[in-house]
Coordinates of C-alpha atoms in Angstrom, one line a residue:
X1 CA -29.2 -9.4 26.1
X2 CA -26.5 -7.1 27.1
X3 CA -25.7 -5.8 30.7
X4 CA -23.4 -3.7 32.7
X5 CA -22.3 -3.3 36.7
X6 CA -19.7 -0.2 37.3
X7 CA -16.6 -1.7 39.1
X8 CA -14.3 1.1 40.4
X9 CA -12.4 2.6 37.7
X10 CA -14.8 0.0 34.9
X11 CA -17.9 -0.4 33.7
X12 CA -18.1 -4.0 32.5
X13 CA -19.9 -5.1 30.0
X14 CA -21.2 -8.5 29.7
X15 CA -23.3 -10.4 26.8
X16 CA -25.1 -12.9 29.0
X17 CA -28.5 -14.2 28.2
X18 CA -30.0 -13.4 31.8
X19 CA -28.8 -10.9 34.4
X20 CA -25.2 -12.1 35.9
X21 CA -26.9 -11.1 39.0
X22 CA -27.0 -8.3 41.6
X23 CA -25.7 -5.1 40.9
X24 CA -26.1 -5.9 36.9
X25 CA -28.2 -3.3 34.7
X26 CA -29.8 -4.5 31.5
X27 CA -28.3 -1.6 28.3
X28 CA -27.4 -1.6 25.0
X29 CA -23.7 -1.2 23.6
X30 CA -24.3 2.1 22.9
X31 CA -26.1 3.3 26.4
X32 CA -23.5 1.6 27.7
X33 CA -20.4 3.6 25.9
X34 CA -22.7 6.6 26.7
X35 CA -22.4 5.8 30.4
X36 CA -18.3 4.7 30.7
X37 CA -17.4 8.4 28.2
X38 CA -19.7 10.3 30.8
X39 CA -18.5 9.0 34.0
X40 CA -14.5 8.5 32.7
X41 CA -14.7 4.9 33.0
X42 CA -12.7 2.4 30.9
X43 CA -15.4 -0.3 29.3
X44 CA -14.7 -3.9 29.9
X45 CA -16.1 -6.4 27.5
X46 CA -16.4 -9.6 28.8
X47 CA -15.9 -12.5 26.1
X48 CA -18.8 -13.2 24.2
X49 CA -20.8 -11.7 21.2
X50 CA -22.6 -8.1 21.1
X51 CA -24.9 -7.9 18.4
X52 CA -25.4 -4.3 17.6
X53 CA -26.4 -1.6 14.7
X54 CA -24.1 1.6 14.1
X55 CA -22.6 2.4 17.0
X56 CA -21.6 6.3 17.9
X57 CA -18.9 8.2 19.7
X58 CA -19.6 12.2 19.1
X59 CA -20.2 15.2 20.7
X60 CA -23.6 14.3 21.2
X61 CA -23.2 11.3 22.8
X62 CA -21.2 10.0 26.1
X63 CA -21.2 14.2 27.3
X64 CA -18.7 14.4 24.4
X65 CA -15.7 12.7 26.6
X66 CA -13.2 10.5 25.1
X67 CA -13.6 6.5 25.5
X68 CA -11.3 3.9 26.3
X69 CA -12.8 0.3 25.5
X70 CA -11.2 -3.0 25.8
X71 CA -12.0 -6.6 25.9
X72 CA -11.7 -8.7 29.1
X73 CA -9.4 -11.5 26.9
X74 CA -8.2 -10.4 23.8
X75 CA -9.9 -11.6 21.1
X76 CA -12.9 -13.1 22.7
X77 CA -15.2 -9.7 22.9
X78 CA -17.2 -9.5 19.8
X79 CA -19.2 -6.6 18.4
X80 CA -21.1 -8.2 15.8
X81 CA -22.7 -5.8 12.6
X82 CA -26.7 -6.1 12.3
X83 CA -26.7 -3.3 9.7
X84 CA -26.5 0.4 9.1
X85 CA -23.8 2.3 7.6
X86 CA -21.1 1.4 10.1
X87 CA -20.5 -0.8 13.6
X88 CA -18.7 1.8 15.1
X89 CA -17.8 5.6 14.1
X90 CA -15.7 7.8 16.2
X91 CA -16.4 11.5 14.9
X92 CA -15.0 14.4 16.6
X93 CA -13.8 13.1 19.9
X94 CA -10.1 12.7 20.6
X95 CA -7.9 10.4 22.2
X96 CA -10.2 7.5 21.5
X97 CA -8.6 3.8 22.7
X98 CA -9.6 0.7 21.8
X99 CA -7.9 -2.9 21.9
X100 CA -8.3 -6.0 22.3
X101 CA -11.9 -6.4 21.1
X102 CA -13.4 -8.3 17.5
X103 CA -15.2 -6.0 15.3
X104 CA -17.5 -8.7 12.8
X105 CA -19.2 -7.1 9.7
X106 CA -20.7 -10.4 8.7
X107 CA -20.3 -9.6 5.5
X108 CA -24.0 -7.8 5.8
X109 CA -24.8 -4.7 3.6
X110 CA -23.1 -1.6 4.8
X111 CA -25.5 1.3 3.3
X112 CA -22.9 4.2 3.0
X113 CA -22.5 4.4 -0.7
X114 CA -19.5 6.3 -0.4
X115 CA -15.9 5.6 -1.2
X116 CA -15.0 6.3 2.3
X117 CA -17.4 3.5 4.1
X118 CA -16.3 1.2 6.4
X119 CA -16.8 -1.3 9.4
X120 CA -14.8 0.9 11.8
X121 CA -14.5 4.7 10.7
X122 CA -12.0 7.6 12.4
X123 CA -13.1 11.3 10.8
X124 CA -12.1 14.3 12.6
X125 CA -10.1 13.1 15.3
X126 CA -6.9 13.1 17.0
X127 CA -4.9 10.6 18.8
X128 CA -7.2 8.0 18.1
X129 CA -5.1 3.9 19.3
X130 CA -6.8 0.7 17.4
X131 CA -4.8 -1.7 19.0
X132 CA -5.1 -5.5 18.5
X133 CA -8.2 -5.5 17.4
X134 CA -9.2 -7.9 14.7
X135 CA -11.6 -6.6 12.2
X136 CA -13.3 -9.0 9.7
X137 CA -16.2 -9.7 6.9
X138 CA -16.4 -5.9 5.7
X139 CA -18.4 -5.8 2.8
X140 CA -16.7 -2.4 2.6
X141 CA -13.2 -1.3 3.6
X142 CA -12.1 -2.7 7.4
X143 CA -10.7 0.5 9.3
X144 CA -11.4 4.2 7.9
X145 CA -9.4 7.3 8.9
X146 CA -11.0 10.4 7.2
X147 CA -11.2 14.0 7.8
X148 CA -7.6 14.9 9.0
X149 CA -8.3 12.0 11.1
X150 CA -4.7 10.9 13.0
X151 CA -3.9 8.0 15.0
X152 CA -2.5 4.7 15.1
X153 CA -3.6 0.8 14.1
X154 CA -1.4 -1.5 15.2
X155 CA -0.7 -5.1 15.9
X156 CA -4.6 -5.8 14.5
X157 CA -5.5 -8.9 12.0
X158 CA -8.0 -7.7 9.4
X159 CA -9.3 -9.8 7.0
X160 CA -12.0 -10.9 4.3
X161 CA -13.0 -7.0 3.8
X162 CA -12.7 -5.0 0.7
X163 CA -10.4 -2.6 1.6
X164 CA -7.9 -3.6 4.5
X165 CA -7.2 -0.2 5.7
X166 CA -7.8 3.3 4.2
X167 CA -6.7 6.4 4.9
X168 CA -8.3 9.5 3.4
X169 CA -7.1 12.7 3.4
X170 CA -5.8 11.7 7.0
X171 CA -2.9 10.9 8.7
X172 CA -2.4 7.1 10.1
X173 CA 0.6 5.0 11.0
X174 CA -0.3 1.4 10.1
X175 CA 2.1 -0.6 12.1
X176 CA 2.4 -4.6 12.6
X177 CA -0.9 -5.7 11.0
X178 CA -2.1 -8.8 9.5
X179 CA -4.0 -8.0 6.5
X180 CA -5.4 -10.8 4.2
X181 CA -7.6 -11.8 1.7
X182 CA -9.2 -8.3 0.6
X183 CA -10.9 -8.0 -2.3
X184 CA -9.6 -4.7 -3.5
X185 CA -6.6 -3.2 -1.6
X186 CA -4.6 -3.8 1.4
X187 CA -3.6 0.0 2.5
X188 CA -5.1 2.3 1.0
X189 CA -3.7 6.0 1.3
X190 CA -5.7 8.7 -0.7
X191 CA -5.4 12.3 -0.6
X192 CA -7.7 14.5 -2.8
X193 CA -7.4 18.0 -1.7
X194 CA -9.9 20.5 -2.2
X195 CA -7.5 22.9 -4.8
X196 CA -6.8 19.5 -6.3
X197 CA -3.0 18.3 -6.9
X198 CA -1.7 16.3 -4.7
X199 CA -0.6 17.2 -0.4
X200 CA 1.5 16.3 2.5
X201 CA 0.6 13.1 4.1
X202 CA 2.9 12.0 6.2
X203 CA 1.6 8.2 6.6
X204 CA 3.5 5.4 7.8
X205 CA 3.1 1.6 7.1
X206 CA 5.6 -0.5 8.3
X207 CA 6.3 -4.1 9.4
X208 CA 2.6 -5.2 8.0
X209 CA 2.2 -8.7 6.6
X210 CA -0.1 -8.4 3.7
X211 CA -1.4 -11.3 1.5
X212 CA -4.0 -12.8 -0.9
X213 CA -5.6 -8.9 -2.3
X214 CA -7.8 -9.8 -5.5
X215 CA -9.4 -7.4 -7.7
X216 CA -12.8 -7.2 -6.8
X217 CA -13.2 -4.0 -8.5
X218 CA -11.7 -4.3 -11.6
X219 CA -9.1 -1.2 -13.4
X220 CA -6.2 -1.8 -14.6
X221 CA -3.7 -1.6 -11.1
X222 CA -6.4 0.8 -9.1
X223 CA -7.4 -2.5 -7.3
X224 CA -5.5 -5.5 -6.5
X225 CA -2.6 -4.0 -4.6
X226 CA -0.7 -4.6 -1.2
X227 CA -0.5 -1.0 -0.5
X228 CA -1.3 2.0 -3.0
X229 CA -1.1 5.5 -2.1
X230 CA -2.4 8.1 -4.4
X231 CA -1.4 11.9 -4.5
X232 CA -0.5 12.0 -0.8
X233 CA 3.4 13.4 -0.4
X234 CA 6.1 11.8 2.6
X235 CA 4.3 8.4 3.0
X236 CA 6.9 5.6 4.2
X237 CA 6.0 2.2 3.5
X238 CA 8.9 0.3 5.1
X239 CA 9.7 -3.4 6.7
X240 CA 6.3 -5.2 5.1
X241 CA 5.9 -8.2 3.8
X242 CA 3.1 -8.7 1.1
X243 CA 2.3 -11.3 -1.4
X244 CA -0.3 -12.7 -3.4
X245 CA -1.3 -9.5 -5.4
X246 CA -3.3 -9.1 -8.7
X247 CA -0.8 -5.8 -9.4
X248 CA 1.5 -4.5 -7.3
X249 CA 2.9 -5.2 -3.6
X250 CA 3.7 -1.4 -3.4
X251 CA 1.9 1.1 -5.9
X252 CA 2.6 5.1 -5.3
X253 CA 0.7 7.5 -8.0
X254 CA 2.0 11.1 -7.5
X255 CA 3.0 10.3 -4.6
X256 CA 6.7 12.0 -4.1
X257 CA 8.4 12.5 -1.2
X258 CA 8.1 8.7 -0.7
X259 CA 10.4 6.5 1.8
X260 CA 9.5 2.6 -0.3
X261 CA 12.0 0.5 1.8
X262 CA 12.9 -3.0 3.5
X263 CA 10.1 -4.8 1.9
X264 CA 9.7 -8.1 1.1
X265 CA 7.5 -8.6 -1.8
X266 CA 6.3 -12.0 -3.1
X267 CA 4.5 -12.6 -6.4
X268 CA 3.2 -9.7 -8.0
X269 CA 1.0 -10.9 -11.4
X270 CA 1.6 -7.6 -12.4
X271 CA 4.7 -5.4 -11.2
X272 CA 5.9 -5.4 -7.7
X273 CA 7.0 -2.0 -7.1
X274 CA 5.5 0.6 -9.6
X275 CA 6.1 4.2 -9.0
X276 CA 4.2 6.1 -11.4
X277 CA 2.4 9.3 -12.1
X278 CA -0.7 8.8 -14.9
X279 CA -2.6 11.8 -14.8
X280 CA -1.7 15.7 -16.4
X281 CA -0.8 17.9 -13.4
X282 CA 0.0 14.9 -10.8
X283 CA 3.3 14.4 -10.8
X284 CA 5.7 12.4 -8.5
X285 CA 8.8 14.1 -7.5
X286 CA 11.2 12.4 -5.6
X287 CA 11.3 8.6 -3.9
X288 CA 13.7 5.9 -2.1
X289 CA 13.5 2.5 -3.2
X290 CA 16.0 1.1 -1.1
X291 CA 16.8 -2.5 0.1
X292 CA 14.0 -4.3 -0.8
X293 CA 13.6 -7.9 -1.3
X294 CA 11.7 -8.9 -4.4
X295 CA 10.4 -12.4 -5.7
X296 CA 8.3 -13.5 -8.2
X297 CA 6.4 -10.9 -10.5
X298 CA 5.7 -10.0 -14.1
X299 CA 8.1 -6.6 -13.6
X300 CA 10.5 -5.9 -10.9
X301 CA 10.4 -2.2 -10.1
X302 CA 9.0 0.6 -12.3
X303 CA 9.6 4.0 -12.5
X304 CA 7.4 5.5 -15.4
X305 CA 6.0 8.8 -16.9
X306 CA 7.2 11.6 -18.3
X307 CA 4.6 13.7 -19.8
X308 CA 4.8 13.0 -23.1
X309 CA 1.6 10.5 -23.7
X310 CA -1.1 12.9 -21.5
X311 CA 0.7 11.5 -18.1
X312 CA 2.3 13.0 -15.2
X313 CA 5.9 13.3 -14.2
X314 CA 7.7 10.8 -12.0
X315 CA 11.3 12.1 -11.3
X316 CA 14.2 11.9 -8.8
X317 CA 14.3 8.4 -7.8
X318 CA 17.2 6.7 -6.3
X319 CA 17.1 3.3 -7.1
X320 CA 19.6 0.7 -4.7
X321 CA 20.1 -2.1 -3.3
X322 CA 17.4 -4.0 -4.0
X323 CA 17.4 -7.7 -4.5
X324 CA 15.1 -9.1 -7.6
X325 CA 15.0 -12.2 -9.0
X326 CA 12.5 -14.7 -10.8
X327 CA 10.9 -12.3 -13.7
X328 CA 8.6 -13.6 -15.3
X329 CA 6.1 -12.6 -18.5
X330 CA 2.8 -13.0 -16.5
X331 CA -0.7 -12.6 -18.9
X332 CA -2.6 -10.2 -17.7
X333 CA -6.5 -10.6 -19.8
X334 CA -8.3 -8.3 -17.3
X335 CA -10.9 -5.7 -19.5
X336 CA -8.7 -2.5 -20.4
X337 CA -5.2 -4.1 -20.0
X338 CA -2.2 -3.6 -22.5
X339 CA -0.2 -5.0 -23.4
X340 CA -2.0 -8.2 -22.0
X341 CA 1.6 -9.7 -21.4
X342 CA 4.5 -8.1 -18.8
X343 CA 7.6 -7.2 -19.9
X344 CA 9.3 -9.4 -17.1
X345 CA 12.2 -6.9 -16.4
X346 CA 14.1 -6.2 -13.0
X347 CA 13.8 -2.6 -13.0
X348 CA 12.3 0.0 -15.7
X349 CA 12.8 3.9 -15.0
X350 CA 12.5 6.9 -17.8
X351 CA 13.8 9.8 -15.8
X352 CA 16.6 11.6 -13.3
X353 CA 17.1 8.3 -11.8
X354 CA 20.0 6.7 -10.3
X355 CA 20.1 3.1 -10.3
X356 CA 22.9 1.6 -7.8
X357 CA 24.2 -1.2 -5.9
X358 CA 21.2 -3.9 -7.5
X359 CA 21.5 -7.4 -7.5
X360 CA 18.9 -8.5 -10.4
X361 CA 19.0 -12.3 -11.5
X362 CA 16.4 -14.5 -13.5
X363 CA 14.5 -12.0 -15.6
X364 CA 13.1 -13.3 -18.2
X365 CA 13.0 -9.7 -20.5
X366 CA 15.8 -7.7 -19.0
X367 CA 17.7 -7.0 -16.3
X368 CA 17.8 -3.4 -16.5
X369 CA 16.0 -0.8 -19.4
X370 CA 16.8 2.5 -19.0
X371 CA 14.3 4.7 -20.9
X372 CA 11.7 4.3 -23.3
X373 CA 12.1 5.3 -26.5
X374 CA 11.7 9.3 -26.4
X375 CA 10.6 8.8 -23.0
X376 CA 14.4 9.2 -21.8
X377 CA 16.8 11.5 -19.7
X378 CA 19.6 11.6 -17.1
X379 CA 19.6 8.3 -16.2
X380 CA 22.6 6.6 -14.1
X381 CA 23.2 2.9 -13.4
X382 CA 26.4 2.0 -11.8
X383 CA 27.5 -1.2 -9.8
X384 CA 24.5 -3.2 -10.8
X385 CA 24.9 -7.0 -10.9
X386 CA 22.7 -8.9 -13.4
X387 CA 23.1 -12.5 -13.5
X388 CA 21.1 -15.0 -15.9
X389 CA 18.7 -12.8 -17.4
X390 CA 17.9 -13.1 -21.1
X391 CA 19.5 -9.4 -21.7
X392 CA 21.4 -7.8 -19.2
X393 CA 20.6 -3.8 -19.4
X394 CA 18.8 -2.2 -22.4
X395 CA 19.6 1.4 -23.0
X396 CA 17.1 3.5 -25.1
X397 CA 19.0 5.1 -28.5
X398 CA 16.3 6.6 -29.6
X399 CA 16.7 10.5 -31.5
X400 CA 15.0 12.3 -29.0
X401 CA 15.7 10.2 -26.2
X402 CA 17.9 12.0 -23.0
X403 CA 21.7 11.2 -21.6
X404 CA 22.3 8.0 -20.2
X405 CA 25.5 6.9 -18.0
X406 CA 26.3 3.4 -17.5
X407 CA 29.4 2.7 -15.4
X408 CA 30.9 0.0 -13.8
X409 CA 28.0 -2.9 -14.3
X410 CA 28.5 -6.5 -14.4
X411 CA 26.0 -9.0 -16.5
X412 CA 26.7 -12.4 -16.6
X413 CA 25.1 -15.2 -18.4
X414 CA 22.8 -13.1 -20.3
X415 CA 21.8 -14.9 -23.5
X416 CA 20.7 -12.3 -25.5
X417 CA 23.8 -9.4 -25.2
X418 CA 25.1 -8.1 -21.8
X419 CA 24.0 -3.9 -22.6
X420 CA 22.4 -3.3 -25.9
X421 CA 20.4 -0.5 -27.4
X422 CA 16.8 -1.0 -26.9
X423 CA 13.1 0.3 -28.4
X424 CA 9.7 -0.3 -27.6
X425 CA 7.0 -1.0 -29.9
X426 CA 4.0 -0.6 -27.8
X427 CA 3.9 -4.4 -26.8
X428 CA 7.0 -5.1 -25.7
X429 CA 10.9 -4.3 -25.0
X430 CA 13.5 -5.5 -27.9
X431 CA 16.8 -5.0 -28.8
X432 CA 17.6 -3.0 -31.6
X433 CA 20.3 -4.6 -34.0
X434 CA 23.0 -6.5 -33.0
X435 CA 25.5 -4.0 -31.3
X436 CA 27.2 -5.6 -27.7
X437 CA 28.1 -2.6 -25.4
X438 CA 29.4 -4.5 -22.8
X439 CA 33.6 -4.7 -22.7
X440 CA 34.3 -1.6 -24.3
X441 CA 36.5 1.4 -23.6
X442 CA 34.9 4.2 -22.0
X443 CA 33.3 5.7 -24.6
X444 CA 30.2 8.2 -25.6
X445 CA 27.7 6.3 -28.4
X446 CA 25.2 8.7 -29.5
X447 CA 23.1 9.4 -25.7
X448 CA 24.6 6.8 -24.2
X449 CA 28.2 7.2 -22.2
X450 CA 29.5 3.6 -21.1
X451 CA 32.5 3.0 -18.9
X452 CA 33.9 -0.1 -17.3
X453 CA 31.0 -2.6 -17.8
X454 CA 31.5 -5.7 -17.7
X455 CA 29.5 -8.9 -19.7
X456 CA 30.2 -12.4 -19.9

């Protein structure tokens, strides 16, 4: 049973299984959200458990006022899911605050069948503050922000749900969450504008801890990622640390624009940082990947597509330093996937991108390629240290391939030649012949110009 008694500026809200006593009015959640919206009272939840269908806050509920809701002690107010196609859904109604209180799907069926369902859903809102909240069993994604929905989650611990976090065609600053074991994604950020192409976003996610993200779903990298942001322009992703992944800690699909900085990013099967555009007319046009810290993955950083295979264009990346080490060639047998093995290099880009100030050490493919095959123009790495990496940096020769620069590199203990031409033969990376680049004069070799390297 659930009851209420107004206290001054409150309306408290208690889950006791008789009356507390005088003054206290048996409710429901929802009559009792109704009441605090229309008489501008903050709701108290006492510690306990509210068992409760959908839940509303609209226009057409609470006299269409805002609500502030909070639990007694943190953590120790529960609304608990009994079914219906959310617990709680905030549509229309600004200014919405809520912190402090447990939002438990149970892991029963939600029955939106859209992409966009979810325990706790945002649409058409401003202003809206999730504050440490923990949200938890979602047999769909956690938290929801759709329909130019913009607000803030913050300091919340989400877990066991399909999606951590998804923002669609919204605006959300993700800051200081804990999200773990989801079956799909972490952060999702997902713009799909009417016109198509891709639009401004603006998102933030920063100084999240993100862990243990499967792939539910299956694809070939649309699931399994830390955070993945798809055709949504200025998104930062900055300060996190994620690990565990099935793909990528940090995935961005025409996503340009994009601010992909201070991470920390622990094994990645697949690779840990992939900037990439995959589909005609989506392109990616411009990114930072600056100063992050990664460890253990299949492929360091990628920077892929050019257009030429029925892709998109990724372009105008600056590349520096970023710290990568332990490369590994990680098999990947999930339906779809090719080549089934990762190249294990440090960091792969095709084009206008300027690789600089990289520390790269224990890749077990190489260090550094720069373009592949035809896929290949106005590339610059300078002051990049590879240490104890099979090959140091492969350089793509190709006859159609683009002007390369490297200048001023350092490879040590590379077993397999210090900076050497390099080709692709749709399975893997290889160097072509036996020509060592490293220690020469400053000199032009077909695309390539090479000045002051050093390999030993």
């Amino acid at each position: 049973m659930t009851y209420y008694k107004r206290e001054s500026e409150t309306l408290v809200l208690s889950a006791a299984g008789t009356s507390p006593g005088t003054g206290w009015v048996a409710t429901t959640v929802q009559n009792a959200m109704n009441y605090a919206r229309t008489n501008g009272l903050t709701l108290v939840l006492l510690s306990g458990v509210f068992s409760t269908g959908a839940l509303n806050v609209d226009t057409a509920t609470g006299s269409g006022k805002t609500l502030t809701m909070r639990a007694a002690v943190a953590g120790a107010a529960t609304l608990r899911f009994t079914g219906g196609s959310y617990l709680l859904q905030v549509n229309g109604i600004h200014d919405v605050s809520i912190s402090g209180v447990a939002f438990d799907g149970q892991n029963a069926a939600i029955s939106d069948g859209s992409n966009q369902a979810g325990l706790v859903r945002f649409q058409n809102c401003t202003g809206f503050n999730l504050a440490g909240c923990k949200v938890t069993r979602s047999t769909k994604t956690g938290v929801v922000a759709l329909a130019a929905a913009r607000g803030t989650v913050a300091d919340c611990a989400i877990d066991n749900c399909s999606v951590g976090v998804l923002v669609y065609n919204s605006r959300v600053d993700v800051i200081h969450n804990r999200i773990i074991t989801c079956s799909n994604n972490g952060v999702y950020v997902w713009r799909e504008p009417a016109g198509g192409g891709v639009q401004y976003d603006g998102s933030t996610i920063i100084d999240n801890v993100i862990a243990d993200i499967a792939t539910a779903g299956g694809g070939t990298g649309q699931n399994g990622n830390g955070i993945v942001v798809y055709r949504a322009l200025g998104v930062k992703a900055s300060g996190n640390t994620i690990s565990d992944v099935q793909y990528s800690c940090i995935r961005f699909n025409a996503s340009g624009a994009a601010q992909i900085t201070g991470n920390h990013c622990i094994s990645a099967r697949e690779c840990s940082i992939f900037v990439e555009a995959t589909t005609p007319g989506l392109n990616l046009d411009g990114a930072v990947l600056a100063d992050n810290i990664i460890e253990q993955a299949g492929d360091g950083i990628k920077v892929v597509n050019l257009g030429l295979y029925s892709d998109g264009i990724a372009r105008r990346i600056a590349i520096s330093s970023n710290h990568i080490r332990h490369i590994t060639k990680n098999t990947i047998n999930d339906p779809g996937y090719s080549p089934t093995i990762t190249n294990a290099c440090g960091i792969q880009v095709e084009g206008l991108c300027v690789l600089t100030g990289n520390m790269i050490e224990d890749a077990a493919g190489f260090g550094i390629v720069l373009g592949t095959n035809e896929a290949t123009y106005d590339l610059l790495a300078t002051g990049n240290l590879i240490h104890a990496s099979v090959t140091g940096i492969g350089c793509s020769n190709n006859a159609s391939a683009g002007r390369i620069s490297i200048v001023g590199n350092v490879v040590s203990g590379a077993t397999n030649g210090s900076i050497v031409p390099v080709a692709f033969n749709g399975a893997s990376f290889y160097r072509v012949g036996s020509t060592e680049l490293a220690n020469t004069a400053d000199s032009q070799t077909g695309n390539v110009y090479l000045g002051n390297n050093r390999g030993y």
